[in-house]
Short mmCIF file of C-alpha atoms in Angstrom, two decimals:
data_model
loop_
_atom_site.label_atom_id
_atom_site.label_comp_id
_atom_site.label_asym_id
_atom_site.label_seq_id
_atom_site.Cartn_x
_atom_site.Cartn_y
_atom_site.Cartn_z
CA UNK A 1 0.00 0.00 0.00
CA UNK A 2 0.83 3.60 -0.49
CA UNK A 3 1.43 6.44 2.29
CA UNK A 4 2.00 9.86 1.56
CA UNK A 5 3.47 11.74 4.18
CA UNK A 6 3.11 15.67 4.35
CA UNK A 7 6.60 17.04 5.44
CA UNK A 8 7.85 19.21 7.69
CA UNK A 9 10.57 21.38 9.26
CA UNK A 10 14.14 19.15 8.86
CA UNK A 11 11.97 16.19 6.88
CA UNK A 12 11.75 18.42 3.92
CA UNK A 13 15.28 17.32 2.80
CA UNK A 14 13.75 14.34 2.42
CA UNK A 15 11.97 15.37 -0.98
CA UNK A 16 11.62 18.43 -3.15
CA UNK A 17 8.15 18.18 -2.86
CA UNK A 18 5.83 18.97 -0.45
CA UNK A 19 4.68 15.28 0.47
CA UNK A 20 6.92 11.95 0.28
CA UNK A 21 5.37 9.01 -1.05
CA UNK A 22 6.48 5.87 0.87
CA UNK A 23 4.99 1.97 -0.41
CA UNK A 24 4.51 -0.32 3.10
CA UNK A 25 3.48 -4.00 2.95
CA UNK A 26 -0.49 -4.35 3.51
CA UNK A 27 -2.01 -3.18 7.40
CA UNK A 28 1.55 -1.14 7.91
CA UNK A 29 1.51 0.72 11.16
CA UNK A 30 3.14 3.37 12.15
CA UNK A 31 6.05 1.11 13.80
CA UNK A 32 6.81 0.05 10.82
CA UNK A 33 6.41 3.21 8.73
CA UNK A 34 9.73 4.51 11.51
CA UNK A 35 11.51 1.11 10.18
CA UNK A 36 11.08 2.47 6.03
CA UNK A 37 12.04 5.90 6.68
CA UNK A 38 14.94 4.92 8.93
CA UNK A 39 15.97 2.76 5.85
CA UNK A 40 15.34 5.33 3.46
CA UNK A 41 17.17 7.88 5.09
CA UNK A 42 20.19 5.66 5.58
CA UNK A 43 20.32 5.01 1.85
CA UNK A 44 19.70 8.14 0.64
CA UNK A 45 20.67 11.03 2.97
CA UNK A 46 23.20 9.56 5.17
CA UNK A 47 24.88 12.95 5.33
CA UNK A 48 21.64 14.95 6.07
CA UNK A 49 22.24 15.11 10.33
CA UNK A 50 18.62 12.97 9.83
CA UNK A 51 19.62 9.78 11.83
CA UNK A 52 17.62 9.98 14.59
CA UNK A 53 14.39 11.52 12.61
CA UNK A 54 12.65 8.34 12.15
CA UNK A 55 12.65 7.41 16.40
CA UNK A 56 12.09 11.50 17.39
CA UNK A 57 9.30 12.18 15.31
CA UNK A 58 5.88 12.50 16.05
CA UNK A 59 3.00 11.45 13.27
CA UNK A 60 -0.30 13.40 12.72
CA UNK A 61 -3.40 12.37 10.88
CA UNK A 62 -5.46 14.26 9.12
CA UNK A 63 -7.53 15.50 12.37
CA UNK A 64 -4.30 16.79 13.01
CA UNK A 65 -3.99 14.27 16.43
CA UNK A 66 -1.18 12.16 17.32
CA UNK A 67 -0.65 8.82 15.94
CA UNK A 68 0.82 6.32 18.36
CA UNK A 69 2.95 3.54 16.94
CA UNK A 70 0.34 1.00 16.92
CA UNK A 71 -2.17 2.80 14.48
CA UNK A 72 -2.71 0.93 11.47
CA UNK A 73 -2.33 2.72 8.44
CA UNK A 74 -4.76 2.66 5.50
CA UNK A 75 -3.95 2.62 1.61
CA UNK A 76 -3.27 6.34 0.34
CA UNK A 77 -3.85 7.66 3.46
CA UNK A 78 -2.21 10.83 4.25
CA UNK A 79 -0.17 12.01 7.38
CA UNK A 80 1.93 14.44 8.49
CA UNK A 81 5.50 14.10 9.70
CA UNK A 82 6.19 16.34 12.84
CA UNK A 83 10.13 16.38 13.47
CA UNK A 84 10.83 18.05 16.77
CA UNK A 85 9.55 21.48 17.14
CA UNK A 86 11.52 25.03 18.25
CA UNK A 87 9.06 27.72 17.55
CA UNK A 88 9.11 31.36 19.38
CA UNK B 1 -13.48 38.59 22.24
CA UNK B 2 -10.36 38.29 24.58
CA UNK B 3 -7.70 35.85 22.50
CA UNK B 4 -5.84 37.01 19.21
CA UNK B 5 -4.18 34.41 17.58
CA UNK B 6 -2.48 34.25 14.20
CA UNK B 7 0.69 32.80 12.41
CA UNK B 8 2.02 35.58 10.03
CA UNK B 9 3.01 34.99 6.84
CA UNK B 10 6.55 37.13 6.34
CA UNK B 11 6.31 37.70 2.31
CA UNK B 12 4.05 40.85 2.81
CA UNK B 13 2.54 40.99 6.42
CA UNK B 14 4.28 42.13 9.57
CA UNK B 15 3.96 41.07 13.09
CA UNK B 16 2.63 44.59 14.48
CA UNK B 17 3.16 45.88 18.54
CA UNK B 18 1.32 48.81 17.60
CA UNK B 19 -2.09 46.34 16.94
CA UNK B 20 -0.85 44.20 19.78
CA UNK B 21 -1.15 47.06 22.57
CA UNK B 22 -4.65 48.37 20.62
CA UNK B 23 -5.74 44.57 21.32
CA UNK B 24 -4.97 43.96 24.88
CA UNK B 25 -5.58 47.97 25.85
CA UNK B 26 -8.99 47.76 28.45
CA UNK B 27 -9.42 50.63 31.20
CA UNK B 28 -10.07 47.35 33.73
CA UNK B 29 -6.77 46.18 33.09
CA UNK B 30 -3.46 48.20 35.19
CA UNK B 31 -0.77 46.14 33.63
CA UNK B 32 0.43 45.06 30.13
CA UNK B 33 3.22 42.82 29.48
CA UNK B 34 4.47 42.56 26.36
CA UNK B 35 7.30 39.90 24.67
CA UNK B 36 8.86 40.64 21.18
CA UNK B 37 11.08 37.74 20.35
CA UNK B 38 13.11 38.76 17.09
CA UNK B 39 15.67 36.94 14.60
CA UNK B 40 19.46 37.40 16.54
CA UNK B 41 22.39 37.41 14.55
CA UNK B 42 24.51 34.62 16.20
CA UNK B 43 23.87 31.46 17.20
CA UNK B 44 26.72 29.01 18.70
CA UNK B 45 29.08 31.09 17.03
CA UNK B 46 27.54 31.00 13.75
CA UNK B 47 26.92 34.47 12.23
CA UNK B 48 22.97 34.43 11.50
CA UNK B 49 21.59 36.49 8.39
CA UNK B 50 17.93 34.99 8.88
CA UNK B 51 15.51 32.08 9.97
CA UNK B 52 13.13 30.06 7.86
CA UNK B 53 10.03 29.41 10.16
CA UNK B 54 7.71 26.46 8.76
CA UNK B 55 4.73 25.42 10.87
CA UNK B 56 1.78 22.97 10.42
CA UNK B 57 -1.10 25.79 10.05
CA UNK B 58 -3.83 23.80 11.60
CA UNK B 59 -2.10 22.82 14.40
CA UNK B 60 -0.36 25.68 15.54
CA UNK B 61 -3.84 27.96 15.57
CA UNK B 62 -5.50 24.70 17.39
CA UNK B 63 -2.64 24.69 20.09
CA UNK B 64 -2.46 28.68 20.16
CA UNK B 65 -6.32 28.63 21.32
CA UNK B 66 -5.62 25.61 23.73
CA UNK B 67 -2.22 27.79 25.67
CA UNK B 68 -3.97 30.90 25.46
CA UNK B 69 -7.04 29.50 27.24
CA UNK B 70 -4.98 27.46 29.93
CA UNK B 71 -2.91 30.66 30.76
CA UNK B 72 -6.41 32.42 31.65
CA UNK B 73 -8.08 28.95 33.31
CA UNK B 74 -4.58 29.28 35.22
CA UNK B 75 -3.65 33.00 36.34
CA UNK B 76 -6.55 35.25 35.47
CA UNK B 77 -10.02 34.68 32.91
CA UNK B 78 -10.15 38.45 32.49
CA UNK B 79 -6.41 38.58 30.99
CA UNK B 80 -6.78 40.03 27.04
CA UNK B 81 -4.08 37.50 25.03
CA UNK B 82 -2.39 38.77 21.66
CA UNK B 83 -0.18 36.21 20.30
CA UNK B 84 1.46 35.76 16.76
CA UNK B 85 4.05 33.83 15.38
CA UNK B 86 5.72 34.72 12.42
CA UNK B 87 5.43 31.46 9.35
CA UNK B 88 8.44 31.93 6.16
CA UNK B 89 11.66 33.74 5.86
CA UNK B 90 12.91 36.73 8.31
CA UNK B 91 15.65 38.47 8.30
CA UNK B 92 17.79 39.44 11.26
CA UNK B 93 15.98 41.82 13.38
CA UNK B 94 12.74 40.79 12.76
CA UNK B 95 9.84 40.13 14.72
CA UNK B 96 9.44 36.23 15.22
CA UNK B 97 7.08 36.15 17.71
CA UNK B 98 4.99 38.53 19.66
CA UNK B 99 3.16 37.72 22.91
CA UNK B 100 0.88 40.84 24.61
CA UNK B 101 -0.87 40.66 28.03
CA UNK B 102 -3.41 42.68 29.61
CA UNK B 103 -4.52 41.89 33.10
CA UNK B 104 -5.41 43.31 36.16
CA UNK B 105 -2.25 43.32 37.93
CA UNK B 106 1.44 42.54 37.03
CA UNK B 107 2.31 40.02 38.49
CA UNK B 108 -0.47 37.83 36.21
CA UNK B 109 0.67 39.96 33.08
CA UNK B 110 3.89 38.65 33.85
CA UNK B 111 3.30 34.89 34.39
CA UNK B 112 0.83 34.69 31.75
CA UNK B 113 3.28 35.68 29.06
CA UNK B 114 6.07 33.39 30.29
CA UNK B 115 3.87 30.40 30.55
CA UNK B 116 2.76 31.43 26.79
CA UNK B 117 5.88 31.35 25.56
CA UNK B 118 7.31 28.36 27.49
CA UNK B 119 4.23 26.39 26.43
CA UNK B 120 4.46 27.57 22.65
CA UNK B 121 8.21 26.22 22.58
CA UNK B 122 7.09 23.19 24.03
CA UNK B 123 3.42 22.37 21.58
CA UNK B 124 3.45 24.59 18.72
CA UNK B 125 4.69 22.59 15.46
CA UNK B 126 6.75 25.10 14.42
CA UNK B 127 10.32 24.32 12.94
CA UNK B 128 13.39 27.02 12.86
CA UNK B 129 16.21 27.10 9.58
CA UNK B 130 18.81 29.22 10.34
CA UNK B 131 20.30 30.91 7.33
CA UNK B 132 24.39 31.97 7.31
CA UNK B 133 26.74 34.13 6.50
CA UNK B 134 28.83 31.76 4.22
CA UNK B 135 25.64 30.51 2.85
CA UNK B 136 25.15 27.22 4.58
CA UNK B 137 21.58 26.62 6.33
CA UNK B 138 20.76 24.39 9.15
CA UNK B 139 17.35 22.99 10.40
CA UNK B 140 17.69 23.76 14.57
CA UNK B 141 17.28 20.77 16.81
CA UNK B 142 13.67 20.75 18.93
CA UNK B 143 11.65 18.84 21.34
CA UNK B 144 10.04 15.83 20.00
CA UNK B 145 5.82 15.40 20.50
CA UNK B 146 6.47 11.82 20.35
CA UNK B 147 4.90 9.90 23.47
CA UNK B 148 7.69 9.83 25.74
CA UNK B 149 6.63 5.51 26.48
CA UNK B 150 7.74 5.25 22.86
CA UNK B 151 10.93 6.74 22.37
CA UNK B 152 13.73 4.32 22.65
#
């Protein structure tokens, strides 16, 4: 199945665009979505100080509510990638 | 109405202290307390020429309303609350963030706008890039919202 993932703050090296498109095996959960990105980012930007952005980040959905790592994911669902935050 | 709230987009609007002290101004109120925080031109020893500011819209206004409304549940209901944060690029000197107060007494003024700005660091998803003087740029490390239980 197919996640896109709306990114923000440090994440947005991750793509030039504004969401990332990542394919998980069937009933993927958020667990597991950490594992991919982790991956991806140690393929691709190994270089990018992004190491530990796949185990600091939080994950919204689309009511804008945190996702815990146990939520189940559905196909083409979208989600929002919340590295840590340092507003004001 | 008694809560202003907004996330200011830089490429033509400015974060205003003029509007801020028309907002809060009430002839109940005998103190104002007002926090500008604005872009600084070092950080760690790095010469800074300006900050990128990104924030998840929805979010940010939905935890804005939540602070704001704890800081009057917690120190005074009668306060009047201005707060905006500034969303895209800023150079040095400008404002990033502006918290106003307007209470009955000081010492509320006071604690109200710390707490809003301790609280906004801590729930707001709103991310910081640094920009630099030899051109490089650097996302600035944060607090995480992920459930503390989960992080290993």
């Amino acid at each position: 199945m197919e996640i896109q993932i709306k990114l923000y703050g440090s994440s947005k090296m991750l793509s030039e665009n504004e969401t990332l498109h990542v394919e998980l095996p069937e009933n993927s959960n958020i667990g597991q979505l950490r594992n991919s990105l982790k991956k991806l980012i140690n393929e691709k930007y190994p270089k990018n100080n992004l190491n530990n952005l796949s185990n600091s980040a939080a994950f919204f959905s689309e009511k804008n509510e945190i996702i815990n790592d146990n939520y189940k994911l559905k196909n083409k669902e979208l989600i929002s990638i919340i590295p840590p935050i340092g507003g004001g | 109405m008694s809560i202003h709230i907004a996330l200011v987009k830089t490429e033509g609007q400015k974060i205003s202290v003029e509007s801020a002290k028309k907002f809060i101004y009430s002839s109940d109120h005998g103190a104002e307390s007002i926090f500008v925080g604005r872009v600084r031109n070092e950080n760690s020893g790095k010469k800074v020429t300006a900050v990128t500011y990104d924030a998840h819209d929805q979010a940010v206004i939905k935890s804005f309303q939540l602070i704001c409304n704890d800081a009057k549940n917690k120190f005074n209901n009668n306060a009047k609350i201005f707060l905006e944060h500034a969303k895209g690029y800023a150079s040095v000197g400008e404002i990033s963030i502006l918290i106003a107060v307007g209470s009955g007494h000081r010492d509320e003024a006071f604690k109200i706008c710390r707490y809003i700005l301790e609280e906004v660091k801590h729930q707001s998803p709103i991310w910081k890039k640094e920009h630099y003087e030899d051109g490089k740029e650097e996302w600035l490390p944060g607090h995480s919202l992920r459930p503390k239980k989960e992080v290993k």
